[in-house]
PDB file of C-alpha atoms in Angstrom:
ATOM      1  CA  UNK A 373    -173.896 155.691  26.776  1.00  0.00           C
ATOM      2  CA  UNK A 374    -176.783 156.594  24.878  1.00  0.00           C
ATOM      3  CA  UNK A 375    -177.265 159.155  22.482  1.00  0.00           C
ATOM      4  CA  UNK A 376    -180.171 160.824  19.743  1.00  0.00           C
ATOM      5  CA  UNK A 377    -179.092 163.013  17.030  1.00  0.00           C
ATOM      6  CA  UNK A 378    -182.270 165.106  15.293  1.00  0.00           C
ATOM      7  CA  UNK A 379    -180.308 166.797  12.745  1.00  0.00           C
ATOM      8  CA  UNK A 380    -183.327 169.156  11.633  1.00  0.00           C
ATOM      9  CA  UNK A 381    -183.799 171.899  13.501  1.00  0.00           C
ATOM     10  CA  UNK A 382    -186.905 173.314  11.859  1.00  0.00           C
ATOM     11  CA  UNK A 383    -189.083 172.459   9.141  1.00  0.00           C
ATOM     12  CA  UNK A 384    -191.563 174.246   6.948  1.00  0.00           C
ATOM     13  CA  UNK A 385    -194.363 171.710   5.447  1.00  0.00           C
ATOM     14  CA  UNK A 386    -197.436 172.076   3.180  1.00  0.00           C
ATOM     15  CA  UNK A 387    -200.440 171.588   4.659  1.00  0.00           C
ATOM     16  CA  UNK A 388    -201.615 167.648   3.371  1.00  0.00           C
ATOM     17  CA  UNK A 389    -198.254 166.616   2.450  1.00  0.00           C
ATOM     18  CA  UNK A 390    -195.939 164.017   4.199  1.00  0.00           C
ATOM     19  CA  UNK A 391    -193.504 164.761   6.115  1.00  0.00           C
ATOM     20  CA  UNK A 392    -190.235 162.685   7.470  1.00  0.00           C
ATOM     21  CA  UNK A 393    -188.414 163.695  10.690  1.00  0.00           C
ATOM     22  CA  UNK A 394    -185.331 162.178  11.122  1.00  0.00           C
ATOM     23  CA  UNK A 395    -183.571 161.019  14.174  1.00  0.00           C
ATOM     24  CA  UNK A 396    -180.563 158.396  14.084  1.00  0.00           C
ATOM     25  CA  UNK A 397    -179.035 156.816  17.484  1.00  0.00           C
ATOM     26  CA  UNK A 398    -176.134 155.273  19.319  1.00  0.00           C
ATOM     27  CA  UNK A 399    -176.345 152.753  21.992  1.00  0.00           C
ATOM     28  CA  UNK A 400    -174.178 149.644  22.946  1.00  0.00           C
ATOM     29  CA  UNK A 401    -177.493 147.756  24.319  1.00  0.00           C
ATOM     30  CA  UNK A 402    -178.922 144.568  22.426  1.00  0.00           C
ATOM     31  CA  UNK A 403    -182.485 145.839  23.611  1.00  0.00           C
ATOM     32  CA  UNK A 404    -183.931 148.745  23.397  1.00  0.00           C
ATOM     33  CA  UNK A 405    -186.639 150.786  22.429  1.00  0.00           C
ATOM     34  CA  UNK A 406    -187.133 154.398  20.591  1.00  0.00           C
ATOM     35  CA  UNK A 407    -190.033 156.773  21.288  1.00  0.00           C
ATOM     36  CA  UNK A 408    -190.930 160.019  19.435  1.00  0.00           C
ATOM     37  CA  UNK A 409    -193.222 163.177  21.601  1.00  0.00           C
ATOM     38  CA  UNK A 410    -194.894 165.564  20.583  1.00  0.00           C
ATOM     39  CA  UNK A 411    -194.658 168.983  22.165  1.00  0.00           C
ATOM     40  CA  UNK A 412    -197.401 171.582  21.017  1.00  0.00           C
ATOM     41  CA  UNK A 413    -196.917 175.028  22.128  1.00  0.00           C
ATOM     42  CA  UNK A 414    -199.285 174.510  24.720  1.00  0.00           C
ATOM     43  CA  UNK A 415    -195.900 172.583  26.010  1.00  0.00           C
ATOM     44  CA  UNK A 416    -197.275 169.338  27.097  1.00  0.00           C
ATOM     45  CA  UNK A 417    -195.387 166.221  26.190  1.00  0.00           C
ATOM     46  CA  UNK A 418    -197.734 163.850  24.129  1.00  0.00           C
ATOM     47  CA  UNK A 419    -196.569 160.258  23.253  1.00  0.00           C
ATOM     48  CA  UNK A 420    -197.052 159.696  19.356  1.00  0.00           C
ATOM     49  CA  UNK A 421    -195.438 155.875  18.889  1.00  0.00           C
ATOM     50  CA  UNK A 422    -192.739 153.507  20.100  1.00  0.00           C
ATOM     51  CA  UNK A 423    -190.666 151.189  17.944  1.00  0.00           C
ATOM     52  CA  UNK A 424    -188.693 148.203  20.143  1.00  0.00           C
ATOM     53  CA  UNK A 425    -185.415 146.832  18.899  1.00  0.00           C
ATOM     54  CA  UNK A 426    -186.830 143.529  18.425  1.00  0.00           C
ATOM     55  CA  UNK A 427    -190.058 144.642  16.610  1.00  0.00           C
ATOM     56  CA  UNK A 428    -190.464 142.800  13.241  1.00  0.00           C
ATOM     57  CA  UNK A 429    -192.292 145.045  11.665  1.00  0.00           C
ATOM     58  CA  UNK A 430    -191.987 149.227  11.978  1.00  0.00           C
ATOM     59  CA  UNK A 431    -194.360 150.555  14.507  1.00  0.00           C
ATOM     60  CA  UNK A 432    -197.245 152.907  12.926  1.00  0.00           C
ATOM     61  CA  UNK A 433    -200.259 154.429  14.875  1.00  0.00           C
ATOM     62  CA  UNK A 434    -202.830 156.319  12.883  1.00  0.00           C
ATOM     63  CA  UNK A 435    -201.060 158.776  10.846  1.00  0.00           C
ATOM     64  CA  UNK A 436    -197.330 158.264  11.975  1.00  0.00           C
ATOM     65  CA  UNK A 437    -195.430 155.724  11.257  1.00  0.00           C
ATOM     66  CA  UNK A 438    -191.899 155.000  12.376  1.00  0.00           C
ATOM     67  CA  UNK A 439    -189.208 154.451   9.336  1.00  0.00           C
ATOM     68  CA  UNK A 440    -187.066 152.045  11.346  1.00  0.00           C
ATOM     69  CA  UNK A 441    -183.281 151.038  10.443  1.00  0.00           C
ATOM     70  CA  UNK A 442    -181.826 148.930  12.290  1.00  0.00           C
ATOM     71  CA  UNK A 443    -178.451 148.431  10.724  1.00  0.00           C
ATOM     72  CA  UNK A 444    -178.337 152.240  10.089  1.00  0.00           C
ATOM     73  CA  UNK A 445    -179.461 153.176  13.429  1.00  0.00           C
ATOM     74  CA  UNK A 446    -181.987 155.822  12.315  1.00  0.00           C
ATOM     75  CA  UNK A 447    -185.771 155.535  13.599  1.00  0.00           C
ATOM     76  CA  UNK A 448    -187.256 158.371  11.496  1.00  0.00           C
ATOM     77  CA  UNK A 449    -191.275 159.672  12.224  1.00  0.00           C
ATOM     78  CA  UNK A 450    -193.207 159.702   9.003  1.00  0.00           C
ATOM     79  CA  UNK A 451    -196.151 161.982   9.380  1.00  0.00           C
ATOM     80  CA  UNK A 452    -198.775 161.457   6.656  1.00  0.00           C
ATOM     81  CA  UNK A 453    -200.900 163.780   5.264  1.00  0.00           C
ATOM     82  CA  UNK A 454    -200.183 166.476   7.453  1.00  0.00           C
ATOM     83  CA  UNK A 455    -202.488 168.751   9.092  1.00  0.00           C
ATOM     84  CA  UNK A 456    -201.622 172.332  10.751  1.00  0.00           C
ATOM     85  CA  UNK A 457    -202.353 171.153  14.353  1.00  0.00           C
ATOM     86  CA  UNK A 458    -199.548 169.084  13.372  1.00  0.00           C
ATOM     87  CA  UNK A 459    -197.260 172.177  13.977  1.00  0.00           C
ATOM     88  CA  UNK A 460    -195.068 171.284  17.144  1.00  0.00           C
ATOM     89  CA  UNK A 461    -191.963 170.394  18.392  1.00  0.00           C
ATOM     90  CA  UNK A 462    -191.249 166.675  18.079  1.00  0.00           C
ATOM     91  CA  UNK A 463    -188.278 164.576  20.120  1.00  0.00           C
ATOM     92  CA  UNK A 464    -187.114 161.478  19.498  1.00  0.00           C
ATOM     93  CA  UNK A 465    -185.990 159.636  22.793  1.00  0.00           C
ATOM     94  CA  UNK A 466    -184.232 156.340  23.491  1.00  0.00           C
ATOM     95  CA  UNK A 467    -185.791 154.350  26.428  1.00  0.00           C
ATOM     96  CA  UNK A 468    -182.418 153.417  28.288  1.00  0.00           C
ATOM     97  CA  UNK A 469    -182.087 156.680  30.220  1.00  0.00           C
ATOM     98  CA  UNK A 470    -185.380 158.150  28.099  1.00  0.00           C
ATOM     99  CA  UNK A 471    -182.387 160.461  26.706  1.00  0.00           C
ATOM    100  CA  UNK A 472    -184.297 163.100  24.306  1.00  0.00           C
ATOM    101  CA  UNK A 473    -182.747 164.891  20.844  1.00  0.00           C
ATOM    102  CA  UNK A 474    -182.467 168.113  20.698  1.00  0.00           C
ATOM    103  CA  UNK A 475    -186.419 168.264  18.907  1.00  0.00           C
ATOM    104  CA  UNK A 476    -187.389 169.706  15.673  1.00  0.00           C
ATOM    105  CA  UNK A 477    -189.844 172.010  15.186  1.00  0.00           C
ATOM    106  CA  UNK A 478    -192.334 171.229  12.618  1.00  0.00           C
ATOM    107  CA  UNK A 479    -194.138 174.110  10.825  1.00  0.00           C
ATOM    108  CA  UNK A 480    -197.300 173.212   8.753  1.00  0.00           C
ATOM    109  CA  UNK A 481    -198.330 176.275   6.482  1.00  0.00           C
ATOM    110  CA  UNK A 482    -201.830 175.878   5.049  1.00  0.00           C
TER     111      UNK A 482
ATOM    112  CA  UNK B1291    -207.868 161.716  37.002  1.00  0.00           C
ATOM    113  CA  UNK B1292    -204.014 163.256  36.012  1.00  0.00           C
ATOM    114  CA  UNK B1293    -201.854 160.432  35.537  1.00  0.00           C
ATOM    115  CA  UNK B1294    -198.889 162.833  36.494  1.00  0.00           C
ATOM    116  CA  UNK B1295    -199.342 165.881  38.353  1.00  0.00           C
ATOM    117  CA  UNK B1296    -197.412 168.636  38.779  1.00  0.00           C
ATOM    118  CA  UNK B1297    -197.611 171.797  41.233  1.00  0.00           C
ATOM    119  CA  UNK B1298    -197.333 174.164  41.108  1.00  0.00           C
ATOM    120  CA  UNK B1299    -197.796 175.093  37.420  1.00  0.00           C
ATOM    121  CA  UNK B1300    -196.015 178.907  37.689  1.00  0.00           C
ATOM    122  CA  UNK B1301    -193.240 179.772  40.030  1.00  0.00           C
ATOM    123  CA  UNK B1302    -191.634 182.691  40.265  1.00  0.00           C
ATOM    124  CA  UNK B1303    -189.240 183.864  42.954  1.00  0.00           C
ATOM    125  CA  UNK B1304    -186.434 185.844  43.909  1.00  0.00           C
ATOM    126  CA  UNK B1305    -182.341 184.473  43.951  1.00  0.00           C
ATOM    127  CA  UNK B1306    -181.538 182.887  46.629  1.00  0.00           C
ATOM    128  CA  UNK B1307    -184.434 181.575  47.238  1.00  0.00           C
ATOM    129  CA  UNK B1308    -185.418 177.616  48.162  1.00  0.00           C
ATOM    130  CA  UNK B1309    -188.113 175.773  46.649  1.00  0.00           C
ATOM    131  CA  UNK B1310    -189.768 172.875  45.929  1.00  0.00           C
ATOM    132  CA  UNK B1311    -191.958 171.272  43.038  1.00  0.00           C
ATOM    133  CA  UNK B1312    -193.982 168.629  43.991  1.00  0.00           C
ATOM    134  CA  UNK B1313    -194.957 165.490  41.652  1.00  0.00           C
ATOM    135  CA  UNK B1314    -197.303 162.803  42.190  1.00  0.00           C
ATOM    136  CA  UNK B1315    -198.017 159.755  39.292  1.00  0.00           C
ATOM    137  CA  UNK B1316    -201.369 157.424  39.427  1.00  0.00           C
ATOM    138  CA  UNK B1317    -200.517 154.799  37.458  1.00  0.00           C
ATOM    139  CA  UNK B1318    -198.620 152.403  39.500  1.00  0.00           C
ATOM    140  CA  UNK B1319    -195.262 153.166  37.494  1.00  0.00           C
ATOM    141  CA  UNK B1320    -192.184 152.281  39.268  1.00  0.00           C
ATOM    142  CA  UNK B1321    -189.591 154.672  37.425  1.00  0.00           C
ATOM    143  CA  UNK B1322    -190.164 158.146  38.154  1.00  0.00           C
ATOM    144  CA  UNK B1323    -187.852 161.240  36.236  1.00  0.00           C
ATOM    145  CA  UNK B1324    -186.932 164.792  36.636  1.00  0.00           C
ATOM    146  CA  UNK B1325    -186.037 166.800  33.397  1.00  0.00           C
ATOM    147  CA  UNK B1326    -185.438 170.343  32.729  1.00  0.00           C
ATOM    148  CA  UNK B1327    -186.546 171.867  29.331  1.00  0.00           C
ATOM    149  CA  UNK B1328    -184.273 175.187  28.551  1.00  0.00           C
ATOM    150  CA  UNK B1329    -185.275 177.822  26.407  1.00  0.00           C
ATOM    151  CA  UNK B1330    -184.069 176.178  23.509  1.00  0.00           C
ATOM    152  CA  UNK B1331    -186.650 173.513  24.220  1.00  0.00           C
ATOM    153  CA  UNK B1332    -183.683 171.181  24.793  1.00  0.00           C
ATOM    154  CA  UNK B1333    -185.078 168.568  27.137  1.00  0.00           C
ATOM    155  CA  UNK B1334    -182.316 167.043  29.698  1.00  0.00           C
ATOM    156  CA  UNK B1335    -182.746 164.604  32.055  1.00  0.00           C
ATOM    157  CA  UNK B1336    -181.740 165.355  36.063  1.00  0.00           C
ATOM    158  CA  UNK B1337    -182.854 162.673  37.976  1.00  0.00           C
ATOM    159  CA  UNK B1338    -184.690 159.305  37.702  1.00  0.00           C
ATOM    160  CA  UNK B1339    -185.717 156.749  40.412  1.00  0.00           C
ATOM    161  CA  UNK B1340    -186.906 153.325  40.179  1.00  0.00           C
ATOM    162  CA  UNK B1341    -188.861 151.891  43.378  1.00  0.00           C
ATOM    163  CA  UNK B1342    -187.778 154.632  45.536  1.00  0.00           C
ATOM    164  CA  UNK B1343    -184.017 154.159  44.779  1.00  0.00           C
ATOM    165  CA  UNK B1344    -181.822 156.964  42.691  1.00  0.00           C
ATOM    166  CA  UNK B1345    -180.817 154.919  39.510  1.00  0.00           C
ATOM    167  CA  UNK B1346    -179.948 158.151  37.100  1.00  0.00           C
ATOM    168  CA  UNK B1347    -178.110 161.265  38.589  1.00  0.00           C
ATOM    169  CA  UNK B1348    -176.774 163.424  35.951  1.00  0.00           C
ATOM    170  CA  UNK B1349    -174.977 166.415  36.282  1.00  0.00           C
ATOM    171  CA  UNK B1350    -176.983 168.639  38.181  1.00  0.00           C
ATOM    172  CA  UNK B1351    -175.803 170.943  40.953  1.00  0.00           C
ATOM    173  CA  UNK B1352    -176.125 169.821  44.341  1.00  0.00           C
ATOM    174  CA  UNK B1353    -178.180 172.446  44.912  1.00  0.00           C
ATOM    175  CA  UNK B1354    -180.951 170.513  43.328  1.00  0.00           C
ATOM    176  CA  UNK B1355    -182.100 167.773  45.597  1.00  0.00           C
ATOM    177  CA  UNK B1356    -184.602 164.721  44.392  1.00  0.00           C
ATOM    178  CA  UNK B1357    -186.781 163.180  47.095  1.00  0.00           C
ATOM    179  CA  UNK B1358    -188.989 160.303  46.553  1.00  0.00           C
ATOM    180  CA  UNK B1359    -191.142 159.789  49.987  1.00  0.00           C
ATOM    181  CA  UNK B1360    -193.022 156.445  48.119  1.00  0.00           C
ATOM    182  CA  UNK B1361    -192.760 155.394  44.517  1.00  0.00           C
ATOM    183  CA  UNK B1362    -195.558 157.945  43.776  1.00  0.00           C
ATOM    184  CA  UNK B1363    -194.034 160.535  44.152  1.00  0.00           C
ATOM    185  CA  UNK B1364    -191.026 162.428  43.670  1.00  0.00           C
ATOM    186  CA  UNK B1365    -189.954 165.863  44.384  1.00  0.00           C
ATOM    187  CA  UNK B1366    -187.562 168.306  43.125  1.00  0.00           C
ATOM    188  CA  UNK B1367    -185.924 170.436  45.733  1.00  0.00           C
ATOM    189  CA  UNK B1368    -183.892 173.418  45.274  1.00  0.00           C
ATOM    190  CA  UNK B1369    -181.568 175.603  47.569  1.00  0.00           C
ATOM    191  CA  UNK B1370    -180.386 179.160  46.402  1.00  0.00           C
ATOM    192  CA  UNK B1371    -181.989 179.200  43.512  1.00  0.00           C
ATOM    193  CA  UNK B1372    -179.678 181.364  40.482  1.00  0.00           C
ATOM    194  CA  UNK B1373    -181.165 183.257  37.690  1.00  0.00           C
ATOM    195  CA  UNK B1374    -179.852 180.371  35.341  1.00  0.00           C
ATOM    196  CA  UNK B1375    -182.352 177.964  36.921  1.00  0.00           C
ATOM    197  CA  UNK B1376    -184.962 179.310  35.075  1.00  0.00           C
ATOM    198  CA  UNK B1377    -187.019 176.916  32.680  1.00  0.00           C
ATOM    199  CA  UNK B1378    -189.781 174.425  32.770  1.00  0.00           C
ATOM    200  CA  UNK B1379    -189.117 171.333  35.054  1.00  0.00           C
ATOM    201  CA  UNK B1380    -191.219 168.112  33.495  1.00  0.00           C
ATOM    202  CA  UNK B1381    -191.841 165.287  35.646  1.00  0.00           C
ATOM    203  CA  UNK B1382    -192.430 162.047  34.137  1.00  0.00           C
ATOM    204  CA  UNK B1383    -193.338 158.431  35.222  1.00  0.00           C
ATOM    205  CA  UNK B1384    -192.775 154.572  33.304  1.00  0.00           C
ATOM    206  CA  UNK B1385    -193.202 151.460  33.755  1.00  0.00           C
ATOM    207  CA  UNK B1386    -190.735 148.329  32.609  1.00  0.00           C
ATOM    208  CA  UNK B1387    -192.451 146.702  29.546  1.00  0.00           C
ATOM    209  CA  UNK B1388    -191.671 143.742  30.209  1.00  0.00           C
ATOM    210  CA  UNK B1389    -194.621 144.595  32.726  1.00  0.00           C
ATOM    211  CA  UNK B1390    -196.581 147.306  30.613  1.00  0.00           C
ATOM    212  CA  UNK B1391    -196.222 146.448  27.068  1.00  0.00           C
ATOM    213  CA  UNK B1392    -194.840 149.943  25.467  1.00  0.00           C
ATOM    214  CA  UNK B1393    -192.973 151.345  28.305  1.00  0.00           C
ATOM    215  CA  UNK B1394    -193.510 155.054  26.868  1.00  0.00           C
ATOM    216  CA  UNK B1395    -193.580 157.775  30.070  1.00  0.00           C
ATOM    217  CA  UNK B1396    -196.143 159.548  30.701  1.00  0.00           C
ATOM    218  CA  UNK B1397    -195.197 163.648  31.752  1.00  0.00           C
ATOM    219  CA  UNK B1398    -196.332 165.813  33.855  1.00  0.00           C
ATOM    220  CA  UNK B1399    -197.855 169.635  32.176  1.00  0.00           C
ATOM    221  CA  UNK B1400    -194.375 171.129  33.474  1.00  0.00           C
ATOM    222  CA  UNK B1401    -193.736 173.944  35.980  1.00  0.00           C
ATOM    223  CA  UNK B1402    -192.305 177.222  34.452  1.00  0.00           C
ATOM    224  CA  UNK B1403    -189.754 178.592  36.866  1.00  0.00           C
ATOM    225  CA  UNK B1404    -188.993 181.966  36.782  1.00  0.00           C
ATOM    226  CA  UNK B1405    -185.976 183.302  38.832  1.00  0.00           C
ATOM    227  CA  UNK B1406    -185.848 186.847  39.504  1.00  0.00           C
TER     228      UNK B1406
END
């Protein structure tokens, strides 16, 4: 079975600083692939970046860049220079089952 | 064009009630999902279906009832509704990536049910 921990419920960033959002997971399957979403309050699901198992190098895609581990099974979201339309929730998912954490909600105060 | 589409957007009825949320995806994926996003924002998964076929059927009550006419669409249908099935209900479509590339889903904007 599959499974995401995000172990931070809520964070609080300054506006222009980076920010790290963790999210470590458990599967038994050689292959796989981790996605993180954004969620605005609006509440539509936006797809920020995807990191496969077999990637050589961690994914990044403008601003966010994935932090991945293999051998510690963490795939954590870097944000970089944050910005307050930044302030959302954001889940990490696994694709085998596209199981979602539990989200964090990200806070940038300006 | 909406790659997924949802409708309708608001729903709000009585207990006891049946109804049915409609979803329709453009993009040719094969994989279609149903999720349910509680008021803790906690998104869980209900249903998926690949090609027409039920692949992922979590524990949902059997009240709930996923029907997927072609692999365009699927719809979520559900009898006697209960004041604890209110929340947002996503749908979502992928495709494989050994197809696609990055496989990520694309969602629908939700339907907020509200059970009175």
């Amino acid at each position: 079975a599959q499974k995401i921990t995000q172990t931070q419920p809520g964070m609080f960033v300054q506006e222009k600083e980076a920010v790290t959002l963790d999210c470590t997971y458990d599967t038994s399957d050689p292959s796989y692939g981790l996605f993180w979403y954004k969620q605005p309050s609006s509440g539509e699901m936006i797809f920020l970046i995807y990191q496969g198992s077999y990637d050589q190098q961690n994914a990044t895609e403008g601003r966010y860049s994935l932090n991945f581990q293999k051998a510690r099974k963490s795939a954590n979201l870097v944000i970089s220079a944050s910005q307050l339309g930044d302030s959302a929730m954001y889940f990490c998912a696994i694709r085998e089952k596209l199981t979602f954490g539990t989200g964090t909600r990200l806070t940038i105060i300006p | 064009d909406t790659a997924v589409s949802q409708t309708p957007k608001y729903l709000v009825t009585q207990m006891g009630n049946d109804k049915s949320i409609k979803c329709e995806q453009n993009l040719g994926h094969d994989t279609m999902y149903w999720y349910k996003q509680d008021s803790k924002k906690f998104l869980k998964i209900m249903f998926s279906y690949n090609n027409k076929e039920l692949i992922i059927n979590e524990t949902v009550p059997n009240r709930f009832s996923p029907k997927s006419p072609d692999k365009a669409h699927l719809n979520l249908h559900i009898n006697s509704l209960e004041l604890g099935d209110s929340a947002v209900y996503f749908c979502a479509s992928s495709q494989d990536q050994s197809v696609w590339g990055i496989p990520e889903a694309f969602f629908g904007q939700g339907t907020r049910l509200t059970v009175v």
